Amino acid sequence: MRALAFVAVLALASAPGCTCSKDAETPKAATQESPANDSGGDAEHSGEPLVDLPALAYVPGDAELVAHVDLRRLFASPLWQANQGLMTEDPEAKRTLDALAACDLSLDALKGIDLAVDDAGSRVMVSLEGAGVGERARLGCIGDKLFDGDGERWAITEADGATLLKLDGGDAIGHVVAADRVVFASRGWDSAVIERIAGGGRSPATGTLGETLAALDTKRAIWFAGRLPALAGQAPNLRSVSGAIDLDDGLALELGMVAASPELAGEIRGELDRRLKNLRGRLAKAALPEAALDRVELNVEGSTLRVRASLAIDEIKAIRALLDRAGAADEAPASADGAGEKAPEAPEDAH
């Protein structure tokens, strides 16, 4: 849904230079099978919330993945300041930014964005907070600039005295909660979101997801948490995954993974240790600084594996400069002596 994607594009493009592949392999034990998850969906989403977070205020109780981005801290970070120009290289991101500017909605006006996804990945909720984001004139302007006035893709309506947005022919609904808050939801989640907006409904912070959120550093600029394996058929050995990112001085990352057993957590750590060793060798061959790997910490506590890593802004700039030089060398035309010759391929690391 392009219209719903519009309200999330700022968050999805909020890590310039970061490439995430949905096909990345999750380390998992090959010799053991994950025990069956004996806690059903009802059990996972029952009981009192284990943590109270403003970011969860409009999230339905059956959400399996939640995330928050503090846009003000993101936009003020050295990493964003050094890389914000990359957003204009993506046509859709640039088009969205141009529409925001034309409608007097600068990035500085945006405060935060919250996202949630259900277990099948088919229902999405996005809550956007920022000065003036819910004002009717600006919403109408967005429809004109970004959707060419197409009422099927972006339509403003009224219901019971409240302003609503119908996106993509009603596949998603936007609720203007206040002048500085708009909450969007897929049609299948709309009734649950309405209940949450009214102050009712269940919090998602129960069961495994609640435990994961309670252990997460939600004071970071960006954080996320998800219950598994409902969201990850490719990672049956994991019960939950979470992460927090700090951008105040470079990049600091903390990941938490809860395995199905302590033994599996240990095996996952062993696999990550092996990959870090291989990565260190590759960095050395490429003349890239290895100091960052010295600050990678892998700790196992029971069934929980925690990964911590950090890069100072100067290290990020140095790595990027080296990569840029390497890229320029690769693009340089071949010399006359070497024309037509194919360079030998480097052998892949042994697995």
Short mmCIF file of C-alpha atoms in Angstrom, two decimals, residues 4-13:
data_model
loop_
_atom_site.label_atom_id
_atom_site.label_comp_id
_atom_site.label_asym_id
_atom_site.label_seq_id
_atom_site.Cartn_x
_atom_site.Cartn_y
_atom_site.Cartn_z
CA LEU A 4 0.45 3.68 4.05
CA ALA A 5 4.10 3.32 3.07
CA PHE A 6 4.31 7.13 2.84
CA VAL A 7 3.86 7.56 6.57
CA ALA A 8 6.54 4.97 7.29
CA VAL A 9 9.10 6.00 4.70
CA LEU A 10 10.90 8.36 7.07
CA ALA A 11 11.49 5.59 9.57
CA LEU A 12 12.41 3.00 6.96
CA ALA A 13 14.92 5.39 5.39
#
